[in-house]
Amino acid sequence: MKMNLFPTKELKFKLIDDQGETLNRLMRRTEKSENLTSQNTDKSFRGIINESQFKINSSAIGKGAFCVMTGEINANTGHVKVEIHKVFRALLSVILCFPIIGIVAMAISKTEDFSAVLVLVAVGQILMIRYAFIELAFWFLSKESLNRLRDVLDFEWIKN
């Protein structure tokens, strides 16, 4: 099992309609955008669709840009990979570094006696940020984006 710093989801689906109808529906509901930001629009998604491949995010203001969905729609099936947007990964990486920065600052300033317990506390804080906050946010927001994708494309998930 590969350990990633940030969570991802990879899912497969079975089309209910044919590939052409599904792609047409996706194109109608997607506003073309290279930078994958969320903005007020009447469309469900923003992103890029090239033939049968897509890279989109939800157009929901405030939370839609957090997850980026990339995938492909084949004749009867398709797949989608959900990841955290690059900008959010950079911001979350900085947040993950805060406990380390705090430990280094305490060690340099020597205002308190430095102990190994502080290192354990920093590791605990990093694990809490990663697995409690980032994982939960990704789980909720990716689920919302994937439900929106399923509603627009009209497909069924394939169980692994």
Coordinates of N, CA and C in Angstrom, one line a residue:
M1 N 0.8 -1.2 0.0 CA 0.0 0.0 0.0 C 0.9 1.2 0.0
K2 N 0.6 2.2 -0.9 CA 1.4 3.4 -1.0 C 0.8 4.5 -0.1
M3 N 1.7 5.1 0.6 CA 1.3 6.2 1.5 C 1.4 7.5 0.8
N4 N 0.3 8.2 0.7 CA 0.3 9.5 0.1 C 0.2 10.6 1.2
L5 N 0.9 11.7 0.9 CA 0.7 12.8 1.8 C -0.7 13.4 1.8
F6 N -1.3 13.4 0.6 CA -2.7 13.8 0.5 C -3.6 12.7 0.0
P7 N -4.8 12.6 0.4 CA -5.7 11.5 0.0 C -6.1 11.7 -1.5
T8 N -6.4 10.6 -2.1 CA -7.0 10.5 -3.4 C -8.1 9.4 -3.5
K9 N -8.9 9.5 -4.4 CA -9.9 8.4 -4.7 C -9.9 8.1 -6.1
E10 N -9.9 6.8 -6.4 CA -10.1 6.3 -7.8 C -11.3 5.4 -7.9
L11 N -12.2 5.7 -8.7 CA -13.4 4.9 -8.9 C -13.7 4.6 -10.3
K12 N -14.4 3.5 -10.5 CA -14.9 3.1 -11.9 C -16.4 3.2 -11.9
F13 N -16.9 3.4 -13.1 CA -18.4 3.5 -13.2 C -18.8 2.9 -14.5
K14 N -20.1 2.5 -14.6 CA -20.7 1.9 -15.8 C -21.7 2.9 -16.3
L15 N -21.7 3.2 -17.6 CA -22.6 4.2 -18.2 C -24.0 3.6 -18.4
I16 N -25.0 4.4 -18.1 CA -26.4 4.0 -18.4 C -26.7 4.3 -19.9
D17 N -26.3 5.5 -20.3 CA -26.5 5.8 -21.7 C -25.2 5.5 -22.5
D18 N -25.2 5.8 -23.8 CA -24.0 5.5 -24.6 C -22.9 6.6 -24.3
Q19 N -21.7 6.4 -24.8 CA -20.6 7.3 -24.6 C -20.9 8.7 -25.1
G20 N -21.5 8.8 -26.3 CA -21.7 10.1 -27.0 C -22.7 10.9 -26.2
E21 N -23.8 10.3 -25.7 CA -24.8 11.1 -24.9 C -24.2 11.5 -23.6
T22 N -23.4 10.7 -23.0 CA -22.8 11.0 -21.7 C -21.8 12.2 -21.8
L23 N -21.0 12.1 -22.9 CA -20.0 13.2 -23.1 C -20.7 14.5 -23.4
N24 N -21.8 14.4 -24.2 CA -22.6 15.6 -24.6 C -23.2 16.2 -23.3
R25 N -23.7 15.4 -22.4 CA -24.3 15.9 -21.2 C -23.2 16.6 -20.3
L26 N -22.0 16.0 -20.3 CA -20.9 16.6 -19.5 C -20.5 17.9 -20.1
M27 N -20.4 18.0 -21.5 CA -20.0 19.2 -22.1 C -21.0 20.3 -21.9
R28 N -22.3 20.0 -21.9 CA -23.3 21.0 -21.7 C -23.3 21.5 -20.3
R29 N -22.9 20.7 -19.3 CA -22.9 21.1 -17.9 C -21.6 21.6 -17.4
T30 N -20.6 21.8 -18.3 CA -19.2 22.2 -17.9 C -18.9 23.5 -18.6
E31 N -18.5 24.5 -17.8 CA -18.0 25.7 -18.3 C -16.5 25.6 -18.6
K32 N -16.0 25.9 -19.7 CA -14.6 25.8 -20.1 C -13.8 26.7 -19.2
S33 N -12.7 26.1 -18.6 CA -11.8 26.9 -17.8 C -10.5 26.2 -17.7
E34 N -9.4 26.9 -17.9 CA -8.1 26.3 -17.8 C -7.6 26.2 -16.3
N35 N -8.0 27.1 -15.5 CA -7.4 27.2 -14.2 C -8.2 26.6 -13.1
L36 N -9.4 25.9 -13.3 CA -10.1 25.2 -12.4 C -10.4 25.9 -11.1
T37 N -11.0 27.0 -11.2 CA -11.4 27.8 -10.0 C -12.9 27.7 -9.9
S38 N -13.5 28.0 -8.7 CA -14.9 28.1 -8.6 C -15.4 29.5 -8.8
Q39 N -16.5 29.6 -9.5 CA -17.0 30.9 -9.8 C -18.5 30.8 -10.0
N40 N -19.2 31.9 -9.9 CA -20.7 31.9 -10.1 C -21.0 31.5 -11.5
T41 N -21.7 30.4 -11.7 CA -22.1 30.0 -13.1 C -23.3 29.1 -13.0
D42 N -24.0 29.0 -14.0 CA -25.2 28.1 -14.0 C -24.8 26.7 -14.4
K43 N -23.6 26.4 -14.7 CA -23.1 25.1 -15.0 C -22.7 24.3 -13.7
S44 N -22.7 23.0 -13.8 CA -22.3 22.2 -12.6 C -20.8 22.1 -12.4
F45 N -20.1 22.2 -13.5 CA -18.6 22.0 -13.4 C -17.9 23.1 -14.1
R46 N -16.6 23.2 -13.8 CA -15.7 24.0 -14.6 C -14.5 23.2 -14.9
G47 N -14.0 23.3 -16.1 CA -12.8 22.5 -16.5 C -12.6 22.3 -18.0
I48 N -11.9 21.2 -18.3 CA -11.5 20.9 -19.6 C -12.0 19.6 -20.0
I49 N -12.5 19.4 -21.2 CA -12.9 18.1 -21.8 C -12.3 18.0 -23.1
N50 N -11.4 17.0 -23.3 CA -10.8 16.6 -24.5 C -11.2 15.3 -25.0
E51 N -12.0 15.2 -26.0 CA -12.6 14.0 -26.5 C -13.3 13.2 -25.4
S52 N -12.7 12.1 -25.0 CA -13.3 11.3 -23.9 C -12.7 11.5 -22.5
Q53 N -11.7 12.4 -22.5 CA -11.0 12.7 -21.2 C -11.5 14.0 -20.6
F54 N -11.5 14.1 -19.3 CA -11.9 15.3 -18.7 C -11.1 15.6 -17.4
K55 N -11.0 16.9 -17.1 CA -10.4 17.4 -15.9 C -11.2 18.5 -15.4
I56 N -12.0 18.3 -14.4 CA -13.0 19.2 -14.0 C -13.1 19.4 -12.4
N57 N -13.7 20.4 -12.0 CA -14.0 20.6 -10.6 C -15.4 21.1 -10.5
S58 N -16.0 21.0 -9.3 CA -17.4 21.4 -9.1 C -17.4 22.9 -9.1
S59 N -18.5 23.5 -9.6 CA -18.6 25.0 -9.6 C -19.2 25.6 -8.4
A60 N -19.4 24.8 -7.3 CA -19.9 25.3 -6.1 C -19.0 26.3 -5.4
I61 N -19.5 27.4 -5.1 CA -18.6 28.5 -4.6 C -18.2 28.1 -3.2
G62 N -16.9 28.3 -2.9 CA -16.3 28.1 -1.6 C -15.8 26.7 -1.3
K63 N -16.3 25.7 -2.0 CA -15.8 24.4 -1.7 C -15.6 23.6 -3.0
G64 N -16.1 24.0 -4.1 CA -16.0 23.3 -5.3 C -14.6 23.1 -5.9
A65 N -13.7 24.1 -5.6 CA -12.4 24.0 -6.2 C -11.5 23.1 -5.4
F66 N -11.9 22.6 -4.3 CA -11.0 21.8 -3.4 C -10.6 20.5 -4.1
C67 N -11.5 19.9 -4.7 CA -11.3 18.6 -5.4 C -11.3 18.7 -6.9
V68 N -10.3 18.1 -7.5 CA -10.2 18.1 -9.0 C -10.4 16.6 -9.4
M69 N -11.4 16.5 -10.4 CA -11.7 15.1 -10.9 C -11.1 15.0 -12.3
T70 N -10.3 14.0 -12.5 CA -9.8 13.7 -13.8 C -10.2 12.3 -14.2
G71 N -10.6 12.1 -15.4 CA -11.0 10.7 -15.8 C -11.2 10.6 -17.3
E72 N -11.8 9.5 -17.6 CA -12.1 9.1 -19.0 C -13.4 8.4 -19.1
I73 N -14.1 8.7 -20.2 CA -15.4 8.0 -20.4 C -15.2 7.2 -21.7
N74 N -15.3 5.8 -21.5 CA -15.1 4.9 -22.6 C -16.5 4.5 -23.1
A75 N -16.5 3.4 -23.9 CA -17.8 3.0 -24.6 C -18.9 2.7 -23.6
N76 N -18.6 1.8 -22.6 CA -19.6 1.4 -21.6 C -19.2 1.7 -20.2
T77 N -18.0 2.1 -20.0 CA -17.5 2.3 -18.6 C -16.7 3.6 -18.6
G78 N -16.2 3.9 -17.4 CA -15.3 5.1 -17.3 C -14.6 5.0 -15.9
H79 N -13.7 5.9 -15.7 CA -13.1 6.0 -14.4 C -12.8 7.4 -14.1
V80 N -12.7 7.7 -12.8 CA -12.5 9.1 -12.3 C -11.5 9.0 -11.1
K81 N -10.6 9.9 -11.1 CA -9.7 10.1 -10.0 C -9.9 11.4 -9.4
V82 N -10.1 11.4 -8.1 CA -10.3 12.7 -7.3 C -9.1 13.0 -6.5
E83 N -8.6 14.2 -6.6 CA -7.4 14.7 -5.9 C -7.7 16.1 -5.3
I84 N -6.9 16.5 -4.4 CA -7.0 17.8 -3.9 C -6.2 18.7 -4.9
H85 N -6.9 19.9 -5.2 CA -6.3 20.8 -6.1 C -4.9 21.2 -5.7
K86 N -4.0 21.5 -6.7 CA -2.6 21.9 -6.4 C -2.5 23.0 -5.4
V87 N -3.3 24.1 -5.6 CA -3.2 25.2 -4.7 C -3.5 24.9 -3.3
F88 N -4.5 24.1 -3.1 CA -4.9 23.6 -1.8 C -3.8 22.7 -1.2
R89 N -3.2 21.9 -2.0 CA -2.1 21.0 -1.5 C -1.0 21.9 -1.0
A90 N -0.7 23.0 -1.7 CA 0.4 23.8 -1.3 C 0.1 24.5 0.1
L91 N -1.1 25.0 0.2 CA -1.6 25.6 1.4 C -1.6 24.6 2.6
L92 N -2.1 23.4 2.3 CA -2.1 22.4 3.4 C -0.7 21.9 3.8
S93 N 0.2 22.0 2.8 CA 1.6 21.6 3.1 C 2.2 22.6 4.1
V94 N 1.9 23.9 3.9 CA 2.3 24.9 4.8 C 1.7 24.7 6.2
I95 N 0.4 24.4 6.3 CA -0.2 24.1 7.6 C 0.4 22.9 8.2
L96 N 0.7 21.9 7.5 CA 1.4 20.7 8.1 C 2.7 21.0 8.6
C97 N 3.4 22.0 8.1 CA 4.7 22.4 8.6 C 4.7 23.2 9.9
F98 N 3.6 23.8 10.3 CA 3.5 24.7 11.4 C 4.0 24.0 12.7
P99 N 3.6 22.8 13.0 CA 4.2 22.1 14.2 C 5.7 22.0 14.2
I100 N 6.3 21.7 13.0 CA 7.7 21.6 12.9 C 8.4 23.0 13.1
I101 N 7.8 24.0 12.5 CA 8.3 25.4 12.7 C 8.3 25.8 14.1
G102 N 7.2 25.4 14.8 CA 7.1 25.7 16.2 C 8.2 25.0 17.1
I103 N 8.5 23.8 16.8 CA 9.5 23.1 17.5 C 10.9 23.7 17.2
V104 N 11.2 24.0 16.0 CA 12.4 24.6 15.6 C 12.6 26.0 16.3
A105 N 11.5 26.8 16.3 CA 11.5 28.1 17.0 C 11.8 28.0 18.5
M106 N 11.1 27.0 19.1 CA 11.4 26.8 20.5 C 12.8 26.3 20.8
A107 N 13.3 25.5 20.0 CA 14.7 25.0 20.1 C 15.7 26.1 20.0
I108 N 15.5 27.0 19.0 CA 16.4 28.1 18.8 C 16.3 29.2 19.9
S109 N 15.1 29.5 20.3 CA 14.9 30.6 21.3 C 15.3 30.1 22.7
K110 N 15.2 28.9 23.0 CA 15.5 28.3 24.3 C 14.8 29.0 25.4
T111 N 13.5 29.4 25.1 CA 12.7 30.0 26.2 C 12.2 28.9 27.2
E112 N 12.1 27.7 26.8 CA 11.7 26.6 27.7 C 12.8 25.5 27.6
D113 N 12.7 24.6 28.5 CA 13.6 23.5 28.4 C 13.0 22.6 27.3
F114 N 13.8 22.3 26.3 CA 13.4 21.5 25.2 C 13.4 20.0 25.6
S115 N 12.3 19.4 25.3 CA 12.2 17.9 25.7 C 11.6 17.1 24.5
A116 N 11.9 15.8 24.6 CA 11.4 14.9 23.6 C 9.9 14.8 23.5
V117 N 9.2 15.2 24.6 CA 7.8 15.2 24.6 C 7.2 16.2 23.6
L118 N 7.9 17.3 23.4 CA 7.5 18.3 22.4 C 7.6 17.8 21.0
V119 N 8.5 16.9 20.7 CA 8.6 16.3 19.4 C 7.5 15.4 19.2
L120 N 7.1 14.6 20.2 CA 6.0 13.7 20.1 C 4.7 14.5 19.9
V121 N 4.5 15.6 20.6 CA 3.4 16.5 20.5 C 3.3 17.0 19.0
A122 N 4.4 17.4 18.5 CA 4.4 17.9 17.1 C 4.0 16.9 16.1
V123 N 4.6 15.6 16.3 CA 4.2 14.5 15.4 C 2.7 14.3 15.6
G124 N 2.2 14.3 16.8 CA 0.7 14.1 17.0 C -0.1 15.2 16.3
Q125 N 0.4 16.4 16.4 CA -0.4 17.5 15.7 C -0.4 17.3 14.2
I126 N 0.8 16.9 13.6 CA 0.8 16.7 12.2 C -0.1 15.6 11.8
L127 N -0.1 14.5 12.6 CA -1.1 13.4 12.3 C -2.5 13.8 12.4
M128 N -2.8 14.6 13.4 CA -4.2 15.1 13.6 C -4.6 16.0 12.4
I129 N -3.7 16.9 12.0 CA -4.0 17.8 10.8 C -4.3 16.9 9.6
R130 N -3.4 15.9 9.3 CA -3.5 15.1 8.1 C -4.7 14.2 8.1
Y131 N -4.9 13.4 9.2 CA -5.9 12.4 9.2 C -7.2 12.9 9.7
A132 N -7.3 13.9 10.6 CA -8.6 14.3 11.1 C -9.1 15.4 10.2
F133 N -8.3 16.5 10.0 CA -8.9 17.6 9.2 C -8.8 17.5 7.7
I134 N -7.7 17.2 7.2 CA -7.6 17.1 5.7 C -8.3 15.9 5.2
E135 N -8.2 14.7 5.8 CA -8.9 13.5 5.4 C -10.5 13.7 5.4
L136 N -11.0 14.3 6.5 CA -12.4 14.5 6.6 C -12.9 15.5 5.6
A137 N -12.2 16.6 5.5 CA -12.6 17.6 4.5 C -12.6 17.0 3.1
F138 N -11.6 16.2 2.7 CA -11.5 15.6 1.4 C -12.7 14.6 1.3
W139 N -12.9 13.8 2.3 CA -14.0 12.8 2.2 C -15.3 13.5 1.9
F140 N -15.7 14.5 2.7 CA -17.0 15.2 2.5 C -17.0 15.9 1.1
L141 N -16.0 16.7 0.8 CA -16.0 17.4 -0.5 C -15.9 16.6 -1.7
S142 N -15.1 15.5 -1.6 CA -15.1 14.6 -2.8 C -16.4 13.9 -3.0
K143 N -17.0 13.5 -1.9 CA -18.3 12.8 -2.0 C -19.3 13.7 -2.7
E144 N -19.3 15.0 -2.3 CA -20.3 15.9 -2.9 C -20.0 16.1 -4.4
S145 N -18.7 16.2 -4.7 CA -18.3 16.4 -6.1 C -18.7 15.2 -7.0
L146 N -18.4 14.0 -6.4 CA -18.7 12.7 -7.1 C -20.2 12.5 -7.3
N147 N -21.0 12.9 -6.3 CA -22.5 12.8 -6.4 C -23.0 13.8 -7.5
R148 N -22.4 14.9 -7.6 CA -22.8 15.9 -8.6 C -22.4 15.3 -10.0
L149 N -21.2 14.7 -10.1 CA -20.8 14.1 -11.4 C -21.8 12.9 -11.7
R150 N -22.1 12.1 -10.8 CA -23.0 11.0 -11.1 C -24.4 11.5 -11.5
D151 N -24.9 12.6 -10.9 CA -26.2 13.1 -11.3 C -26.2 13.7 -12.7
V152 N -25.1 14.3 -13.1 CA -25.0 14.9 -14.4 C -24.8 13.9 -15.5
L153 N -23.9 12.9 -15.2 CA -23.6 11.9 -16.2 C -24.5 10.7 -16.2
D154 N -25.2 10.5 -15.2 CA -26.2 9.4 -15.1 C -25.5 8.0 -15.3
F155 N -24.7 7.6 -14.3 CA -24.0 6.3 -14.3 C -24.1 5.6 -13.0
E156 N -23.6 4.4 -13.0 CA -23.7 3.6 -11.7 C -22.2 3.2 -11.4
W157 N -21.9 3.3 -10.1 CA -20.6 3.0 -9.6 C -20.4 1.5 -9.7
I158 N -19.1 1.1 -10.0 CA -18.8 -0.3 -10.1 C -18.0 -0.6 -8.8
K159 N -18.5 -1.6 -8.1 CA -17.9 -2.0 -6.8 C -16.6 -2.7 -7.1
N160 N -15.6 -2.4 -6.3 CA -14.3 -3.0 -6.5 C -14.2 -4.4 -5.8

